[in-house]
Amino acid sequence: MPALSSSVSNATDFEQLTFALEAAGIGSWNLDVVNQQVWLDERCRALYGFGRDEVVAWEQLLTCVHPDDRAGVTLIRQRALNPQSDGRYDVRFRVIGEKDGQLRWLRCRGQAYFTPEGAACRLAGVVQDVSGRVDLLATEVNQRQLLNSLNESHVGLAIVDGPELTYRTANAFYCQLVDRTAEQLLGRPMMTVFPELVGQGFDERIRSVLDTGVPHLAQALPARLLRQGQLQTIYVDVAYHPCYEAGCITGVLIIANDVTHQVNARQVMAQNEAWLRTVVENAPFPFGVFVGEELEVKLANQALIDVWNKGADVVGRQYGQIVPELNQTVGARLRQVFQTGKPYNASSQEVNVLTDEQMHTYYFDVSFNPLLDIDGRVYGVTSASINVTEAVNNRRALEQREAQLRSVIESAPAGIGLFVGRELIVEMPNQTFIDIVGKGPDIVGKPLREVMPELVTENQPFLRILDDVYTSGQMFQSYGAPVSIVQNGVMAHNYYNITYTPLRNEQGEVYAILDIAFDVTGEVSARQQAEEARQKLLQSESQQRFLLTLTDQLRPLSDASAMQYQAAKLLGDYLGASRVGFAEDLKDSEHVRVTQDYCNDVPSLAGDYTYHDYGLDLLNAFRQGRTTVLADSANDAGLNEQEKQAYAQLSLGAAVNIPLLSDGQLIMVLFVHYRQAHCWSDDELRLLEQVADRTWLAIERVQAEAALRQSEERYRQLSADLDTQVNRRTRELAISVDKLRRSNDNLQQFAYVASHDLQEPLRKIQQFGNLLQVRQQDKGVDTESAMYIERMQSAASRMSTLIKDLLTYARIDTHREPNQPVPLNEVIDDVQSTLELALAETEATVDVAALPTVPGDFSQLSQLFQNLLGNALKFRRPDVIPRIQIRAERVDARQLPTSVRPTHPADHYCRIDVIDNGIGFDAKYADRIFQVFQRLHNKSQYAGTGIGLAVCQKVAANHGGGIVARSQPNEGTTFSVYLPAD
């Protein structure tokens, strides 16, 4: 039964291999070098376009190769069959099917096999149709292969052309073969260089190829050549192939391989045949010679007779009669060799021999080779075998144990591998180890230093640690060790629990190190992230406490200079900075003034300075509201020597400057200095910006309160003398409004006061004005007085509207419903209903896309979009029908414009774009239009108070978002409202 099981297993393996080759479209072939015959399987025959013949002559096969590719195919075949090469055969070429005439691109790969004497005996391999993948690159590869082969081949190569067979090229091996230099050959006729070849037929053969285009091949051709000053006979295998250019024969490629040694060896072998027979008969391994298809025993040495154990009378008997139990297995293999002429070699071949009525199983390494007569026909088979039964049994037991161990290793979640010897040769890596190394599976047998060069280039300690373990024999363990590994071409930084365990041989010497590595990157990263989060939380809490302290300390102060110094001192102590202060812009584009600064062991900077001393672009950056950061003034490549010297004189090694702007105008700059170089973190920069904002808000609050007190006084004077103070009160109110523009908080307080204290006087003004108009009609007041009364009434009406708008603006924060889901499509519908008359009068169209639902206040959002649509109708172009588009898109927080700074940050925002085709405006006013009382047009052109867009901005900010505008004159305007998404 073991024999049957093995046979079935081999058959199954063969069928599986055949199926795999067929499924991949791969054919197999086998070249008998001695007989020059090629065996082809069914797929291979189909690719070459042959019929059903399994065996064809090499010359017949070569005729199917495209004429332009025959020389290259022959050259690469000769190179593979050269004993000095590695025997590899790999070539791409075109074929023209013998039967179907179809042109195909094929790729052949194979391996040459050599006899112990060094003679090529077989070339076998596979072939695949690569027509679909061949392109110019493949053609260039073949050309490079041919050129490389010409220069590097271990056979002689030369090209001759013309009627005189003039040499055009010759490689070093050809020059060595004919004992001539390249200078002696190139450009000279063959018969001039080799007069001794006259009459030997070489020139006639080459001219025949040149005339007919038919290649010529010959083996072991004798040639009499003058070499080393003596006429010598050498034997060469030669091939003459035509060279084509544009379809015409332009020369002949000569391929010559010196086989003198092989020919002489065969002669010596013939002389020693009798001696070899004696040796074989006395050989300690089984050897036999069988002739004829019935495998008649011609020779059997004593070792073979002992294996059979069927008596010594075996010569002259048929193999099947002697060992019938082997006739269907071993005998079938021998007959196959006899019939095909193909050698058969197998290792650990199972053989079941019946002796003493019991079946005994043996294992042999066998080699069956055909015996050829003088005509090249097979007349017998030789059998040589070595009994490896004990080795096979031992190996199988070892393999079973190794398989069990490998199964455990392969299934382990850790990377496991052996580093053998002091060179740390990688052996037995499991898949996890291969994945960790990230260099692919081809790492076995290579030194660790070669497999992972990054251990050296990145100055990592592991090679030194492994060497210490190998030297000391002490185990090494490390937990969460950082390791930098180039995995699949990309540097990865991971963490591992590592154990290096030394392995000892029977003499107690360390011969290898077992490496076990667990990837704990996830755990380590989680710990690091948790620690970073904790540190950030602590940093954030510390900064929030500092900001609260700053606000508390600034609140009771009423002097701007005192506020600046207090903020600078608190910030300097908190950061440990060398110098902190505020520099006021002097509005001359040249100078800046430091009134008072906080200093820590550095001189004060109080005084006036020139912007240009510290960088030509500094003022422009400040005017644009950009924070400037200098980490190392002494080594900053962006500074010239004059600027570096200016910083050095101020004991300034690192600096941050945060400009404060009001209405687009530079007001002052918060500066923080360190004596030495300093790396500024994002947290520090955010904190500085918040300090600057809070300080400026506090200053604006004081200024607004002072302005408010002044306004109240002027209002009392206004009621005392109505006729003479109306115009002055209006101017004062305009001045106050201009000042109140600096702070939203101050504006809210002012609007509240104005809405209550001014409404009553204005109503009286309007009532008195109405009475005066009635009297005018009754008594006929002069025209100039009537005009003054009408202008007074108009001014009072505008002021009433202004106060109402201010009240609306102030109530945005104080009159807001709790956050509820607000469908924006319903908001737009409500707004269109409100603006129905204006839309009809202007014949405007409103195109509304699907809008999201956002959390907020329905009333305030309606006010926002009503103002935007109202502006689109108000600022329309003459003779152009207004067209308004409303679109929405979900965006990431990182996509917010820099001018949008939400009070309550969210991960995602809804951007709602309101696009009109109105008159537009210059882009430089994009920020100004959202400021209170800012108008870009005369009130006689377009009515309004200049508060509508400020209300929009405040509603957006009140909902945790913002609003920006993009426009060009006469190209319409796009308002983008950003609101937090759900």
Short mmCIF file of C-alpha atoms in Angstrom, two decimals, residues 418-784:
data_model
loop_
_atom_site.label_atom_id
_atom_site.label_comp_id
_atom_site.label_asym_id
_atom_site.label_seq_id
_atom_site.Cartn_x
_atom_site.Cartn_y
_atom_site.Cartn_z
CA LEU A 418 17.14 32.93 13.88
CA PHE A 419 20.35 34.94 13.49
CA VAL A 420 23.08 32.36 12.82
CA GLY A 421 26.76 32.99 13.48
CA ARG A 422 28.45 36.23 14.38
CA GLU A 423 27.46 37.54 10.93
CA LEU A 424 23.81 37.11 12.06
CA ILE A 425 22.61 35.21 9.00
CA VAL A 426 18.79 35.27 8.89
CA GLU A 427 17.26 31.77 9.01
CA MET A 428 13.77 30.33 9.60
CA PRO A 429 11.84 33.65 9.71
CA ASN A 430 8.10 33.28 10.14
CA GLN A 431 5.68 35.43 8.12
CA THR A 432 5.25 37.90 10.94
CA PHE A 433 9.04 38.43 11.03
CA ILE A 434 9.10 38.90 7.23
CA ASP A 435 6.27 41.43 7.48
CA ILE A 436 8.07 43.36 10.23
CA VAL A 437 11.33 43.52 8.25
CA GLY A 438 9.34 44.65 5.19
CA LYS A 439 11.90 43.55 2.57
CA GLY A 440 9.93 40.67 1.05
CA PRO A 441 10.44 36.92 1.54
CA ASP A 442 13.93 36.81 -0.04
CA ILE A 443 15.84 37.50 3.18
CA VAL A 444 16.81 33.96 4.20
CA GLY A 445 20.55 33.32 4.10
CA LYS A 446 21.50 37.00 4.20
CA PRO A 447 23.27 38.87 7.02
CA LEU A 448 20.99 41.02 9.15
CA ARG A 449 23.22 44.04 8.42
CA GLU A 450 22.49 43.58 4.70
CA VAL A 451 18.78 42.88 5.17
CA MET A 452 18.25 45.91 7.44
CA PRO A 453 20.90 48.53 6.59
CA GLU A 454 18.79 51.12 8.41
CA LEU A 455 20.04 49.61 11.69
CA VAL A 456 23.41 51.16 10.76
CA THR A 457 22.34 54.29 8.88
CA GLU A 458 19.90 55.33 11.62
CA ASN A 459 22.48 54.68 14.40
CA GLN A 460 20.31 52.07 16.10
CA PRO A 461 21.87 49.91 18.86
CA PHE A 462 20.50 46.48 17.93
CA LEU A 463 23.51 45.10 15.99
CA ARG A 464 25.75 45.98 18.95
CA ILE A 465 23.28 44.40 21.40
CA LEU A 466 23.13 41.20 19.30
CA ASP A 467 26.92 41.06 19.19
CA ASP A 468 27.02 41.43 22.99
CA VAL A 469 24.46 38.60 23.36
CA TYR A 470 26.51 36.39 21.03
CA THR A 471 29.69 37.16 22.97
CA SER A 472 28.33 36.97 26.52
CA GLY A 473 25.68 34.29 26.03
CA GLN A 474 23.29 36.38 28.13
CA MET A 475 19.66 36.88 27.08
CA PHE A 476 18.51 40.44 26.30
CA GLN A 477 14.97 41.79 26.75
CA SER A 478 13.49 45.20 26.03
CA TYR A 479 9.91 46.42 26.30
CA GLY A 480 8.46 49.09 24.02
CA ALA A 481 11.79 49.62 22.24
CA PRO A 482 11.56 52.14 19.34
CA VAL A 483 12.77 50.66 16.03
CA SER A 484 13.07 52.45 12.67
CA ILE A 485 12.51 50.02 9.80
CA VAL A 486 12.24 50.60 6.04
CA GLN A 487 9.08 48.59 5.29
CA ASN A 488 8.21 48.23 1.61
CA GLY A 489 10.39 51.21 0.77
CA VAL A 490 8.95 53.55 3.45
CA MET A 491 10.62 54.35 6.78
CA ALA A 492 8.34 53.25 9.63
CA HIS A 493 8.87 54.06 13.29
CA ASN A 494 7.35 51.35 15.48
CA TYR A 495 7.72 49.93 18.99
CA TYR A 496 8.45 46.30 19.91
CA ASN A 497 8.89 44.03 22.92
CA ILE A 498 12.16 42.29 21.98
CA THR A 499 13.82 39.15 23.34
CA TYR A 500 17.23 37.93 22.10
CA THR A 501 17.94 34.39 23.36
CA PRO A 502 21.36 32.78 22.64
CA LEU A 503 21.28 29.17 21.31
CA ARG A 504 24.18 26.82 22.11
CA ASN A 505 25.53 23.74 20.32
CA GLU A 506 26.60 20.46 21.92
CA GLN A 507 29.90 22.05 22.94
CA GLY A 508 28.06 24.79 24.80
CA GLU A 509 29.10 27.45 22.29
CA VAL A 510 26.67 30.08 21.06
CA TYR A 511 25.95 29.43 17.39
CA ALA A 512 22.76 31.47 16.87
CA ILE A 513 20.36 33.94 18.50
CA LEU A 514 16.60 33.44 18.62
CA ASP A 515 14.79 36.74 18.04
CA ILE A 516 11.20 37.13 19.26
CA ALA A 517 9.55 40.49 18.65
CA PHE A 518 6.01 41.60 19.50
CA ASP A 519 4.69 44.73 17.78
CA VAL A 520 3.35 46.97 20.56
CA THR A 521 3.19 50.15 18.48
CA GLY A 522 -0.54 50.49 19.12
CA GLU A 523 -0.19 50.24 22.86
CA VAL A 524 2.81 52.59 23.02
CA SER A 525 1.17 55.10 20.69
CA ALA A 526 -1.98 55.02 22.78
CA ARG A 527 0.03 55.72 25.93
CA GLN A 528 1.92 58.52 24.20
CA GLN A 529 -1.26 60.06 22.83
CA ALA A 530 -2.88 59.87 26.25
CA GLU A 531 0.14 61.59 27.80
CA GLU A 532 0.18 64.24 25.05
CA ALA A 533 -3.54 64.81 25.55
CA ARG A 534 -3.00 65.12 29.30
CA GLN A 535 -0.17 67.62 28.80
CA LYS A 536 -2.28 69.61 26.32
CA LEU A 537 -5.17 69.61 28.75
CA LEU A 538 -2.91 70.85 31.53
CA GLN A 539 -1.47 73.47 29.18
CA SER A 540 -4.95 74.53 28.12
CA GLU A 541 -6.17 74.74 31.71
CA SER A 542 -3.11 76.76 32.66
CA GLN A 543 -3.65 79.15 29.77
CA GLN A 544 -7.34 79.55 30.57
CA ARG A 545 -6.53 80.37 34.19
CA PHE A 546 -3.97 82.89 32.96
CA LEU A 547 -6.48 84.49 30.58
CA LEU A 548 -9.07 84.74 33.37
CA THR A 549 -6.47 86.35 35.62
CA LEU A 550 -5.56 88.77 32.81
CA THR A 551 -9.19 89.75 32.30
CA ASP A 552 -9.73 90.25 36.05
CA GLN A 553 -6.59 92.39 36.37
CA LEU A 554 -7.46 94.58 33.38
CA ARG A 555 -11.12 95.14 34.28
CA PRO A 556 -10.63 97.76 37.07
CA LEU A 557 -8.04 99.74 35.05
CA SER A 558 -9.13 102.81 33.13
CA ASP A 559 -5.85 103.95 31.58
CA ALA A 560 -4.67 102.37 28.29
CA SER A 561 -0.96 102.62 29.19
CA ALA A 562 -1.57 100.95 32.54
CA MET A 563 -3.52 98.18 30.79
CA GLN A 564 -0.68 97.60 28.33
CA TYR A 565 1.94 97.37 31.05
CA GLN A 566 -0.19 95.11 33.27
CA ALA A 567 -0.83 92.73 30.36
CA ALA A 568 2.88 92.75 29.45
CA LYS A 569 3.97 92.04 33.02
CA LEU A 570 1.50 89.18 33.50
CA LEU A 571 2.47 87.64 30.15
CA GLY A 572 6.20 88.02 30.78
CA ASP A 573 5.97 86.34 34.19
CA TYR A 574 3.82 83.55 32.79
CA LEU A 575 6.11 82.78 29.82
CA GLY A 576 9.41 83.59 31.50
CA ALA A 577 10.12 85.96 28.62
CA SER A 578 12.94 88.52 28.65
CA ARG A 579 10.87 91.45 27.38
CA VAL A 580 7.14 92.04 26.67
CA GLY A 581 5.45 95.25 25.59
CA PHE A 582 3.25 97.14 23.13
CA ALA A 583 4.58 99.34 20.30
CA GLU A 584 2.24 102.00 18.90
CA ASP A 585 2.32 102.79 15.16
CA LEU A 586 3.00 106.52 14.58
CA LYS A 587 1.04 106.61 11.28
CA ASP A 588 4.01 107.82 9.21
CA SER A 589 4.92 104.43 7.64
CA GLU A 590 8.32 104.82 9.23
CA HIS A 591 8.30 104.79 13.00
CA VAL A 592 6.93 102.86 15.94
CA ARG A 593 6.94 103.97 19.60
CA VAL A 594 7.36 101.84 22.73
CA THR A 595 5.97 103.77 25.69
CA GLN A 596 6.43 101.26 28.48
CA ASP A 597 7.52 97.58 28.46
CA TYR A 598 8.11 94.78 30.95
CA CYS A 599 11.79 93.70 31.13
CA ASN A 600 13.49 90.77 32.82
CA ASP A 601 17.26 91.31 32.99
CA VAL A 602 17.35 93.12 29.62
CA PRO A 603 17.28 96.86 28.83
CA SER A 604 13.97 98.61 28.18
CA LEU A 605 13.03 99.46 24.61
CA ALA A 606 11.05 102.60 25.49
CA GLY A 607 11.52 105.07 22.66
CA ASP A 608 10.99 105.49 18.91
CA TYR A 609 12.25 102.99 16.31
CA THR A 610 12.34 102.59 12.51
CA TYR A 611 10.64 99.62 10.91
CA HIS A 612 13.37 99.26 8.30
CA ASP A 613 16.00 98.50 10.93
CA TYR A 614 14.30 95.14 11.56
CA GLY A 615 13.39 93.98 8.07
CA LEU A 616 11.93 95.76 5.05
CA ASP A 617 8.83 93.55 4.99
CA LEU A 618 7.98 93.94 8.66
CA LEU A 619 5.62 96.91 8.24
CA ASN A 620 3.76 95.24 5.35
CA ALA A 621 3.28 92.12 7.44
CA PHE A 622 1.89 94.17 10.32
CA ARG A 623 -0.52 96.06 8.03
CA GLN A 624 -1.78 92.74 6.69
CA GLY A 625 -2.42 91.54 10.24
CA ARG A 626 0.19 88.77 9.97
CA THR A 627 2.01 87.59 13.06
CA THR A 628 5.80 87.50 12.55
CA VAL A 629 7.88 84.85 14.27
CA LEU A 630 11.66 84.92 14.70
CA ALA A 631 13.15 81.85 16.39
CA ASP A 632 16.88 82.63 16.10
CA SER A 633 17.86 86.15 15.03
CA ALA A 634 21.58 85.37 14.93
CA ASN A 635 21.20 82.56 12.38
CA ASP A 636 18.06 83.55 10.45
CA ALA A 637 18.84 83.36 6.73
CA GLY A 638 16.14 85.95 5.98
CA LEU A 639 17.98 88.73 7.86
CA ASN A 640 20.93 90.70 6.56
CA GLU A 641 23.89 91.61 8.73
CA GLN A 642 22.55 95.10 9.52
CA GLU A 643 19.25 93.66 10.73
CA LYS A 644 21.00 90.96 12.79
CA GLN A 645 23.16 93.64 14.40
CA ALA A 646 20.07 95.70 15.26
CA TYR A 647 18.51 92.70 17.01
CA ALA A 648 21.77 91.94 18.85
CA GLN A 649 21.94 95.48 20.23
CA LEU A 650 18.50 94.95 21.76
CA SER A 651 19.58 91.64 23.42
CA LEU A 652 16.96 89.97 21.26
CA GLY A 653 17.51 86.33 20.27
CA ALA A 654 13.91 85.36 19.49
CA ALA A 655 10.77 87.42 18.98
CA VAL A 656 7.07 87.29 18.17
CA ASN A 657 5.17 90.35 16.93
CA ILE A 658 1.35 90.31 16.88
CA PRO A 659 -0.22 93.32 15.12
CA LEU A 660 -3.51 94.80 16.33
CA LEU A 661 -5.66 96.39 13.62
CA SER A 662 -8.83 98.46 13.81
CA ASP A 663 -10.86 99.09 10.68
CA GLY A 664 -7.97 97.71 8.68
CA GLN A 665 -5.52 100.22 10.18
CA LEU A 666 -2.49 99.21 12.24
CA ILE A 667 -2.88 100.46 15.82
CA MET A 668 -0.17 98.76 17.83
CA VAL A 669 1.96 95.61 18.04
CA LEU A 670 2.32 93.21 20.95
CA PHE A 671 5.95 91.98 21.08
CA VAL A 672 7.48 89.18 23.16
CA HIS A 673 11.28 88.78 23.27
CA TYR A 674 13.72 86.18 24.54
CA ARG A 675 17.40 86.90 25.03
CA GLN A 676 18.32 83.49 23.55
CA ALA A 677 16.90 81.58 20.59
CA HIS A 678 13.46 80.13 21.30
CA CYS A 679 11.25 77.62 19.48
CA TRP A 680 7.70 78.98 19.48
CA SER A 681 4.92 76.42 19.87
CA ASP A 682 1.46 76.72 18.35
CA ASP A 683 -0.03 76.87 21.85
CA GLU A 684 2.18 79.84 22.72
CA LEU A 685 1.23 81.71 19.54
CA ARG A 686 -2.48 81.11 20.13
CA LEU A 687 -2.11 82.35 23.70
CA LEU A 688 -0.31 85.51 22.55
CA GLU A 689 -3.05 86.24 20.01
CA GLN A 690 -5.70 85.85 22.71
CA VAL A 691 -3.76 88.13 25.08
CA ALA A 692 -3.44 90.75 22.34
CA ASP A 693 -7.15 90.54 21.52
CA ARG A 694 -8.26 90.71 25.15
CA THR A 695 -5.95 93.63 25.91
CA TRP A 696 -7.18 95.58 22.91
CA LEU A 697 -10.82 94.80 23.76
CA ALA A 698 -10.23 96.10 27.29
CA ILE A 699 -8.65 99.29 25.89
CA GLU A 700 -11.52 99.72 23.44
CA ARG A 701 -14.00 99.19 26.27
CA VAL A 702 -12.42 102.01 28.31
CA GLN A 703 -12.32 104.25 25.26
CA ALA A 704 -15.95 103.43 24.43
CA GLU A 705 -17.10 104.11 27.97
CA ALA A 706 -15.35 107.46 27.89
CA ALA A 707 -16.90 108.22 24.54
CA LEU A 708 -20.30 107.17 25.86
CA ARG A 709 -20.04 109.52 28.80
CA GLN A 710 -19.14 112.34 26.45
CA SER A 711 -22.11 111.47 24.24
CA GLU A 712 -24.53 111.53 27.16
CA GLU A 713 -23.36 115.01 28.06
CA ARG A 714 -23.90 116.18 24.54
CA TYR A 715 -27.41 114.67 24.50
CA ARG A 716 -28.35 116.73 27.57
CA GLN A 717 -27.14 119.88 25.84
CA LEU A 718 -29.14 118.91 22.75
CA SER A 719 -32.47 118.96 24.67
CA ALA A 720 -31.68 122.42 26.15
CA ASP A 721 -31.31 124.14 22.81
CA LEU A 722 -33.09 122.18 20.09
CA ASP A 723 -32.90 124.74 17.27
CA THR A 724 -29.13 125.35 17.54
CA GLN A 725 -27.92 121.94 18.62
CA VAL A 726 -29.58 119.46 16.20
CA ASN A 727 -26.86 119.61 13.58
CA ARG A 728 -24.05 119.58 16.17
CA ARG A 729 -25.70 116.70 18.05
CA THR A 730 -25.91 114.74 14.79
CA ARG A 731 -22.18 115.32 14.15
CA GLU A 732 -21.37 114.30 17.71
CA LEU A 733 -23.49 111.23 17.33
CA ALA A 734 -21.65 110.38 14.08
CA ILE A 735 -18.33 110.81 15.90
CA SER A 736 -19.57 108.61 18.72
CA VAL A 737 -20.80 105.97 16.27
CA ASP A 738 -17.40 106.03 14.57
CA LYS A 739 -15.70 105.42 17.92
CA LEU A 740 -18.25 102.80 18.95
CA ARG A 741 -17.32 100.86 15.85
CA ARG A 742 -14.17 99.62 17.60
CA SER A 743 -15.95 97.24 19.93
CA ASN A 744 -19.08 95.12 19.60
CA ASP A 745 -19.52 95.07 23.38
CA ASN A 746 -19.43 98.89 23.56
CA LEU A 747 -21.83 99.14 20.61
CA GLN A 748 -24.33 96.94 22.44
CA GLN A 749 -24.25 99.19 25.50
CA PHE A 750 -24.49 102.32 23.37
CA ALA A 751 -27.38 100.98 21.29
CA TYR A 752 -29.27 100.04 24.43
CA VAL A 753 -28.81 103.55 25.90
CA ALA A 754 -29.57 105.21 22.58
CA SER A 755 -32.73 103.19 22.04
CA HIS A 756 -34.17 104.34 25.39
CA ASP A 757 -32.74 107.82 25.98
CA LEU A 758 -32.97 109.19 22.42
CA GLN A 759 -36.31 107.85 21.27
CA GLU A 760 -38.26 110.29 23.44
CA PRO A 761 -36.37 113.45 22.32
CA LEU A 762 -36.61 112.35 18.70
CA ARG A 763 -40.34 111.79 19.00
CA LYS A 764 -40.69 115.31 20.45
CA ILE A 765 -38.57 116.66 17.59
CA GLN A 766 -40.82 114.93 15.08
CA GLN A 767 -43.98 116.13 16.89
CA PHE A 768 -42.70 119.72 17.04
CA GLY A 769 -41.72 119.44 13.40
CA ASN A 770 -45.22 118.27 12.49
CA LEU A 771 -46.71 121.21 14.41
CA LEU A 772 -44.41 123.62 12.59
CA GLN A 773 -45.42 122.12 9.25
CA VAL A 774 -49.12 122.54 10.15
CA ARG A 775 -48.49 126.20 11.10
CA GLN A 776 -46.54 126.63 7.88
CA GLN A 777 -49.57 125.52 5.93
CA ASP A 778 -51.91 127.72 7.99
CA LYS A 779 -49.79 130.91 8.22
CA GLY A 780 -47.62 130.56 5.14
CA VAL A 781 -44.07 130.36 6.56
CA ASP A 782 -41.35 131.48 4.16
CA THR A 783 -39.75 128.86 1.82
CA GLU A 784 -36.37 128.78 3.56
#
